[in-house]
Amino acid sequence: MRDIRTGVQLGGPAALVLGAMALGSLASRSTEIYFINALIAVSVVVAIYVFVGNSGVVSFGHISFVAVGAWAAGVLVVPVADKPATMPYLFGPLQDAHVGNVPSLLIAAAVGCVFALVAGLPLMRLSGLAAGIATFAVLEITNNILRYYEKVGPGLNVFSSVPETTDILQAGIAALAVIVVAFAYQHSRFGRQLRATREDAAAARAVGISVYRQRLIAFGLSGGLAGLAGGLYVHLLPLNVDFVYLDLTFITLAMLVVGGMTSLWGAVVGALAVSGLDSLLAEAENGLSIAGVTIDLPAGSRLVVVGVLMAAVLIIRPGGLTGGRELSLPRSRRRGAATTEGTRS
Amino acid sequence: VTHLVASVLIDFLRAAVEAQVQVDAIGQGAIFALMAVGIGLVFGVLRLVNFAYGQLIMAGAFALAFASDKDWPVWAGIVLCFAVVLALSTAMERVVFRPLRTQSPAVMLVATFAVAFLLQSVALVLDTRDNTIGQPAASLASLNRPWVIWGTDVRKITVVAIVTAALCLVALVLFLGRTSVGLQMRAAAMDFQTARLLGVRANRVIGSAVFLSGVLAAVVAVMLTVQQPLVTSTFALKETIVVLAGVVVGGMNRLLSATLGGFAIGYASGLLGGALPTAQSQYLPSFLFGLVILILIVRPAGLFAGRRGPVERV
């Protein structure tokens, strides 16, 4: 019975991703991009969830890991011949370096992970408000440096001549991989220890858990996953430094909150639900006709609706759409929550 | 490398002691201190960090831009600014903060984040309807002209900002110290549950704190539009992020330390902005937020937070 329950907890999110992949591959070219975006959003939100959901510490800084991942992958995959034109001020070794698509994604993940670990070394000593502001500071610093330091990337310009290799298959496989890693983590002893510190830091300390070390492990892991997502983004569209800044921070946090901050299921549901709504609204901004009725929203109203939705979910259901619980079979509820491990009581 | 660092540092210090840089930095510190008080007051009673504070200021700035577009007299614009900001902050408290009062700090933090982006996207939609980005608010522009005192350009707004900040702070100290509502607010900031048991009305205290912080937001809106007359949907966003960092760095638990933190970070950013060589000045946010991280690691409770003894939180 426990195996089934565990299987459902992994299978539910995975099935949603597979469903989105199937729908996306059936859709037309112009619609497919929405599905690809949604699948990358799943990766980003699950990455944030690995740290925020398991530790209970809000981080506004994860988009900086997405950004360094994008920068790492973007700089390395641009053909050497194109670099002097698009990124003339690069460091010498970077000018001559070139890797393929999949290695660049792995490097993006590695760079995100290392960056998160380095940033986490001092930051994970903080908690509560100080931690929130400090992660925000990381986002500001990363954005500021990537914006002006042209030895590591294109600065203010967009990443042009990056091969656009992110398709529905890659985005889907990456999302599945991220979900599996997040699932494995939260069922490992590290994940359980971190969740214990979330529920009661003092009690967790009393049984010998190092809050600092557990948070650092989660921060590094989620930084790696976020870096991978950044690599996917840079292969999807010519992005610049403003893409990986406040708006993406807001929308991914909104997804996590709308879905439910404390469960993997919530992260995936939130990412797909908000992405779906966002895509619909984006279409509506360009004039969308459903059954003869044309809806034409003014530009920018997308974020208004998402903002209202996020505030409304917080007020009506502070736990998010899923209540912050993992997916469970209807019958297993009767056995009582006390025996269900991995769900939030 | 050491030599380079040393020479940059010496250049920086030489530039930083110039009267011009000092005056501008103090002026910026004064405005940031007012914003810090607005954020700190609400934090005191609600334990809520209001990310949407900057959007209140932005709304006030739009009101001023609207008034100057309609050629209203200056006083009418300022009245409209106060009305809009106060209505909005009261509405925010009623609709969002009040239902979430019992939730965890993380949920409340994210909620104000949501409100901030909601207001900002509303402003963007309203702003770009006429296909131009930004509206000029020119009503008080004459304050931007300088007086020359001993060879230093002192812009009138700098003096106005420092005087206004001082007056607001004195008024606030009197209000908190001499009135019944002020006493109740201090009590609520110290221990909300006990204060309620002793007969302090939660809604009234929170309402007054939100009202006062709205007044300060309107004051800041008037002063910021003098310095940056072009009002866009991201008006005051950067400033708010910096002030939030400053407030946490100063110490959120007491209004005084929060205010000092706001002043300090405004002063520091004015100093860095005025004294950094041009090649480095684009990295001002990195220097500033690097400093923030550094201080938070050394003193997580806040730079100016008292170590021991009786703690007065508002």
mmCIF file of N, CA, C and O in Angstrom, chain B residues 14-66:
data_model
loop_
_atom_site.group_PDB
_atom_site.id
_atom_site.type_symbol
_atom_site.label_atom_id
_atom_site.label_comp_id
_atom_site.label_asym_id
_atom_site.label_seq_id
_atom_site.Cartn_x
_atom_site.Cartn_y
_atom_site.Cartn_z
ATOM 1 N N ARG B 14 38.354 60.347 -1.649
ATOM 2 C CA ARG B 14 38.553 61.757 -1.932
ATOM 3 C C ARG B 14 37.259 62.363 -2.482
ATOM 4 O O ARG B 14 36.852 63.455 -2.089
ATOM 5 N N ALA B 15 36.612 61.604 -3.377
ATOM 6 C CA ALA B 15 35.362 62.110 -3.940
ATOM 7 C C ALA B 15 34.258 62.125 -2.894
ATOM 8 O O ALA B 15 33.386 62.997 -2.901
ATOM 9 N N ALA B 16 34.301 61.140 -1.978
ATOM 10 C CA ALA B 16 33.192 60.990 -1.040
ATOM 11 C C ALA B 16 33.136 62.106 -0.017
ATOM 12 O O ALA B 16 32.066 62.410 0.512
ATOM 13 N N VAL B 17 34.287 62.741 0.285
ATOM 14 C CA VAL B 17 34.244 63.778 1.310
ATOM 15 C C VAL B 17 33.843 65.135 0.731
ATOM 16 O O VAL B 17 33.674 66.091 1.469
ATOM 17 N N GLU B 18 33.667 65.203 -0.590
ATOM 18 C CA GLU B 18 33.236 66.472 -1.177
ATOM 19 C C GLU B 18 31.860 66.853 -0.670
ATOM 20 O O GLU B 18 30.973 66.004 -0.523
ATOM 21 N N ALA B 19 31.692 68.163 -0.424
ATOM 22 C CA ALA B 19 30.436 68.634 0.145
ATOM 23 C C ALA B 19 29.256 68.291 -0.763
ATOM 24 O O ALA B 19 28.191 67.878 -0.298
ATOM 25 N N GLN B 20 29.466 68.423 -2.077
ATOM 26 C CA GLN B 20 28.385 68.140 -3.020
ATOM 27 C C GLN B 20 27.840 66.724 -2.841
ATOM 28 O O GLN B 20 26.632 66.501 -2.716
ATOM 29 N N VAL B 21 28.773 65.752 -2.818
ATOM 30 C CA VAL B 21 28.376 64.354 -2.675
ATOM 31 C C VAL B 21 27.669 64.137 -1.345
ATOM 32 O O VAL B 21 26.638 63.465 -1.257
ATOM 33 N N GLN B 22 28.228 64.759 -0.285
ATOM 34 C CA GLN B 22 27.645 64.588 1.040
ATOM 35 C C GLN B 22 26.208 65.109 1.091
ATOM 36 O O GLN B 22 25.312 64.446 1.606
ATOM 37 N N VAL B 23 26.008 66.304 0.532
ATOM 38 C CA VAL B 23 24.669 66.898 0.579
ATOM 39 C C VAL B 23 23.669 66.016 -0.145
ATOM 40 O O VAL B 23 22.577 65.713 0.363
ATOM 41 N N ASP B 24 24.044 65.572 -1.362
ATOM 42 C CA ASP B 24 23.126 64.719 -2.119
ATOM 43 C C ASP B 24 22.843 63.419 -1.375
ATOM 44 O O ASP B 24 21.708 62.927 -1.356
ATOM 45 N N ALA B 25 23.887 62.862 -0.767
ATOM 46 C CA ALA B 25 23.709 61.590 -0.067
ATOM 47 C C ALA B 25 22.777 61.756 1.128
ATOM 48 O O ALA B 25 21.917 60.913 1.378
ATOM 49 N N ILE B 26 22.931 62.864 1.845
ATOM 50 C CA ILE B 26 22.048 63.077 3.002
ATOM 51 C C ILE B 26 20.605 63.276 2.538
ATOM 52 O O ILE B 26 19.664 62.756 3.140
ATOM 53 N N GLY B 27 20.439 64.018 1.435
ATOM 54 C CA GLY B 27 19.092 64.200 0.905
ATOM 55 C C GLY B 27 18.442 62.875 0.548
ATOM 56 O O GLY B 27 17.279 62.622 0.884
ATOM 57 N N GLN B 28 19.199 62.002 -0.120
ATOM 58 C CA GLN B 28 18.653 60.693 -0.469
ATOM 59 C C GLN B 28 18.371 59.877 0.784
ATOM 60 O O GLN B 28 17.338 59.205 0.889
ATOM 61 N N GLY B 29 19.288 59.967 1.766
ATOM 62 C CA GLY B 29 19.065 59.252 3.016
ATOM 63 C C GLY B 29 17.783 59.689 3.698
ATOM 64 O O GLY B 29 17.054 58.865 4.250
ATOM 65 N N ALA B 30 17.478 61.002 3.637
ATOM 66 C CA ALA B 30 16.269 61.504 4.293
ATOM 67 C C ALA B 30 15.016 60.892 3.664
ATOM 68 O O ALA B 30 14.101 60.446 4.371
ATOM 69 N N ILE B 31 14.976 60.856 2.329
ATOM 70 C CA ILE B 31 13.800 60.283 1.661
ATOM 71 C C ILE B 31 13.683 58.798 1.972
ATOM 72 O O ILE B 31 12.602 58.286 2.291
ATOM 73 N N PHE B 32 14.809 58.091 1.921
ATOM 74 C CA PHE B 32 14.783 56.657 2.207
ATOM 75 C C PHE B 32 14.371 56.399 3.652
ATOM 76 O O PHE B 32 13.702 55.415 3.949
ATOM 77 N N ALA B 33 14.766 57.310 4.558
ATOM 78 C CA ALA B 33 14.383 57.130 5.957
ATOM 79 C C ALA B 33 12.874 57.217 6.103
ATOM 80 O O ALA B 33 12.258 56.441 6.839
ATOM 81 N N LEU B 34 12.237 58.154 5.365
ATOM 82 C CA LEU B 34 10.782 58.255 5.431
ATOM 83 C C LEU B 34 10.123 56.968 4.934
ATOM 84 O O LEU B 34 9.158 56.473 5.522
ATOM 85 N N MET B 35 10.641 56.434 3.826
ATOM 86 C CA MET B 35 10.090 55.168 3.325
ATOM 87 C C MET B 35 10.288 54.061 4.352
ATOM 88 O O MET B 35 9.409 53.217 4.554
ATOM 89 N N ALA B 36 11.452 54.067 5.001
ATOM 90 C CA ALA B 36 11.730 53.039 6.014
ATOM 91 C C ALA B 36 10.740 53.131 7.162
ATOM 92 O O ALA B 36 10.268 52.115 7.677
ATOM 93 N N VAL B 37 10.377 54.368 7.564
ATOM 94 C CA VAL B 37 9.400 54.521 8.638
ATOM 95 C C VAL B 37 8.054 53.941 8.200
ATOM 96 O O VAL B 37 7.388 53.229 8.946
ATOM 97 N N GLY B 38 7.671 54.227 6.948
ATOM 98 C CA GLY B 38 6.400 53.708 6.441
ATOM 99 C C GLY B 38 6.359 52.197 6.458
ATOM 100 O O GLY B 38 5.348 51.585 6.837
ATOM 101 N N ILE B 39 7.467 51.568 6.075
ATOM 102 C CA ILE B 39 7.520 50.105 6.071
ATOM 103 C C ILE B 39 7.592 49.579 7.499
ATOM 104 O O ILE B 39 6.927 48.608 7.864
ATOM 105 N N GLY B 40 8.382 50.267 8.330
ATOM 106 C CA GLY B 40 8.572 49.821 9.703
ATOM 107 C C GLY B 40 7.319 49.914 10.562
ATOM 108 O O GLY B 40 7.068 49.060 11.399
ATOM 109 N N LEU B 41 6.511 50.965 10.341
ATOM 110 C CA LEU B 41 5.278 51.119 11.116
ATOM 111 C C LEU B 41 4.352 49.929 10.909
ATOM 112 O O LEU B 41 3.812 49.362 11.864
ATOM 113 N N VAL B 42 4.166 49.543 9.648
ATOM 114 C CA VAL B 42 3.272 48.422 9.355
ATOM 115 C C VAL B 42 3.872 47.127 9.862
ATOM 116 O O VAL B 42 3.181 46.277 10.416
ATOM 117 N N PHE B 43 5.188 46.998 9.729
ATOM 118 C CA PHE B 43 5.820 45.781 10.229
ATOM 119 C C PHE B 43 5.623 45.655 11.728
ATOM 120 O O PHE B 43 5.374 44.572 12.252
ATOM 121 N N GLY B 44 5.705 46.785 12.439
ATOM 122 C CA GLY B 44 5.562 46.750 13.884
ATOM 123 C C GLY B 44 4.278 46.092 14.335
ATOM 124 O O GLY B 44 4.290 45.219 15.199
ATOM 125 N N VAL B 45 3.151 46.474 13.734
ATOM 126 C CA VAL B 45 1.884 45.927 14.217
ATOM 127 C C VAL B 45 1.482 44.652 13.498
ATOM 128 O O VAL B 45 0.766 43.819 14.048
ATOM 129 N N LEU B 46 1.894 44.473 12.249
ATOM 130 C CA LEU B 46 1.411 43.322 11.481
ATOM 131 C C LEU B 46 2.455 42.232 11.291
ATOM 132 O O LEU B 46 2.138 41.140 10.834
ATOM 133 N N ARG B 47 3.706 42.505 11.607
ATOM 134 C CA ARG B 47 4.808 41.588 11.303
ATOM 135 C C ARG B 47 4.797 41.266 9.816
ATOM 136 O O ARG B 47 4.971 40.111 9.404
ATOM 137 N N LEU B 48 4.579 42.275 9.028
ATOM 138 C CA LEU B 48 4.411 42.077 7.597
ATOM 139 C C LEU B 48 5.350 43.024 6.870
ATOM 140 O O LEU B 48 5.337 44.228 7.128
ATOM 141 N N VAL B 49 6.174 42.474 5.996
ATOM 142 C CA VAL B 49 7.054 43.313 5.187
ATOM 143 C C VAL B 49 6.309 43.663 3.914
ATOM 144 O O VAL B 49 5.959 42.795 3.134
ATOM 145 N N ASN B 50 6.058 44.944 3.735
ATOM 146 C CA ASN B 50 5.182 45.335 2.639
ATOM 147 C C ASN B 50 5.984 45.599 1.362
ATOM 148 O O ASN B 50 6.506 46.679 1.160
ATOM 149 N N PHE B 51 6.050 44.577 0.498
ATOM 150 C CA PHE B 51 6.725 44.748 -0.776
ATOM 151 C C PHE B 51 5.990 45.756 -1.653
ATOM 152 O O PHE B 51 6.562 46.298 -2.588
ATOM 153 N N ALA B 52 4.705 45.958 -1.374
ATOM 154 C CA ALA B 52 3.896 46.808 -2.248
ATOM 155 C C ALA B 52 4.009 48.277 -1.868
ATOM 156 O O ALA B 52 3.304 49.108 -2.429
ATOM 157 N N TYR B 53 4.900 48.602 -0.935
ATOM 158 C CA TYR B 53 4.993 49.996 -0.499
ATOM 159 C C TYR B 53 5.387 50.913 -1.655
ATOM 160 O O TYR B 53 4.862 52.010 -1.802
ATOM 161 N N GLY B 54 6.314 50.432 -2.471
ATOM 162 C CA GLY B 54 6.755 51.238 -3.605
ATOM 163 C C GLY B 54 5.625 51.514 -4.581
ATOM 164 O O GLY B 54 5.570 52.581 -5.201
ATOM 165 N N GLN B 55 4.701 50.572 -4.703
ATOM 166 C CA GLN B 55 3.597 50.769 -5.635
ATOM 167 C C GLN B 55 2.595 51.796 -5.106
ATOM 168 O O GLN B 55 1.894 52.440 -5.887
ATOM 169 N N LEU B 56 2.530 51.936 -3.769
ATOM 170 C CA LEU B 56 1.729 53.036 -3.209
ATOM 171 C C LEU B 56 2.307 54.366 -3.661
ATOM 172 O O LEU B 56 1.590 55.276 -4.093
ATOM 173 N N ILE B 57 3.630 54.468 -3.557
ATOM 174 C CA ILE B 57 4.306 55.704 -3.965
ATOM 175 C C ILE B 57 4.097 55.933 -5.459
ATOM 176 O O ILE B 57 3.829 57.053 -5.901
ATOM 177 N N MET B 58 4.204 54.841 -6.221
ATOM 178 C CA MET B 58 4.009 54.936 -7.669
ATOM 179 C C MET B 58 2.600 55.457 -7.975
ATOM 180 O O MET B 58 2.423 56.326 -8.847
ATOM 181 N N ALA B 59 1.595 54.944 -7.235
ATOM 182 C CA ALA B 59 0.230 55.399 -7.475
ATOM 183 C C ALA B 59 0.103 56.893 -7.188
ATOM 184 O O ALA B 59 -0.544 57.641 -7.936
ATOM 185 N N GLY B 60 0.731 57.334 -6.094
ATOM 186 C CA GLY B 60 0.712 58.756 -5.773
ATOM 187 C C GLY B 60 1.366 59.580 -6.864
ATOM 188 O O GLY B 60 0.875 60.657 -7.236
ATOM 189 N N ALA B 61 2.467 59.058 -7.403
ATOM 190 C CA ALA B 61 3.165 59.779 -8.465
ATOM 191 C C ALA B 61 2.286 59.883 -9.709
ATOM 192 O O ALA B 61 2.263 60.916 -10.386
ATOM 193 N N PHE B 62 1.544 58.813 -10.003
ATOM 194 C CA PHE B 62 0.635 58.871 -11.149
ATOM 195 C C PHE B 62 -0.461 59.903 -10.925
ATOM 196 O O PHE B 62 -0.884 60.600 -11.861
ATOM 197 N N ALA B 63 -0.914 59.999 -9.663
ATOM 198 C CA ALA B 63 -1.924 61.019 -9.358
ATOM 199 C C ALA B 63 -1.369 62.412 -9.635
ATOM 200 O O ALA B 63 -2.047 63.267 -10.228
ATOM 201 N N LEU B 64 -0.115 62.634 -9.234
ATOM 202 C CA LEU B 64 0.507 63.940 -9.488
ATOM 203 C C LEU B 64 0.665 64.198 -10.988
ATOM 204 O O LEU B 64 0.431 65.317 -11.471
ATOM 205 N N ALA B 65 1.039 63.142 -11.729
ATOM 206 C CA ALA B 65 1.198 63.293 -13.173
ATOM 207 C C ALA B 65 -0.148 63.618 -13.820
ATOM 208 O O ALA B 65 -0.249 64.466 -14.716
ATOM 209 N N PHE B 66 -1.201 62.948 -13.325
ATOM 210 C CA PHE B 66 -2.546 63.197 -13.838
ATOM 211 C C PHE B 66 -2.935 64.650 -13.611
ATOM 212 O O PHE B 66 -3.435 65.336 -14.513
#
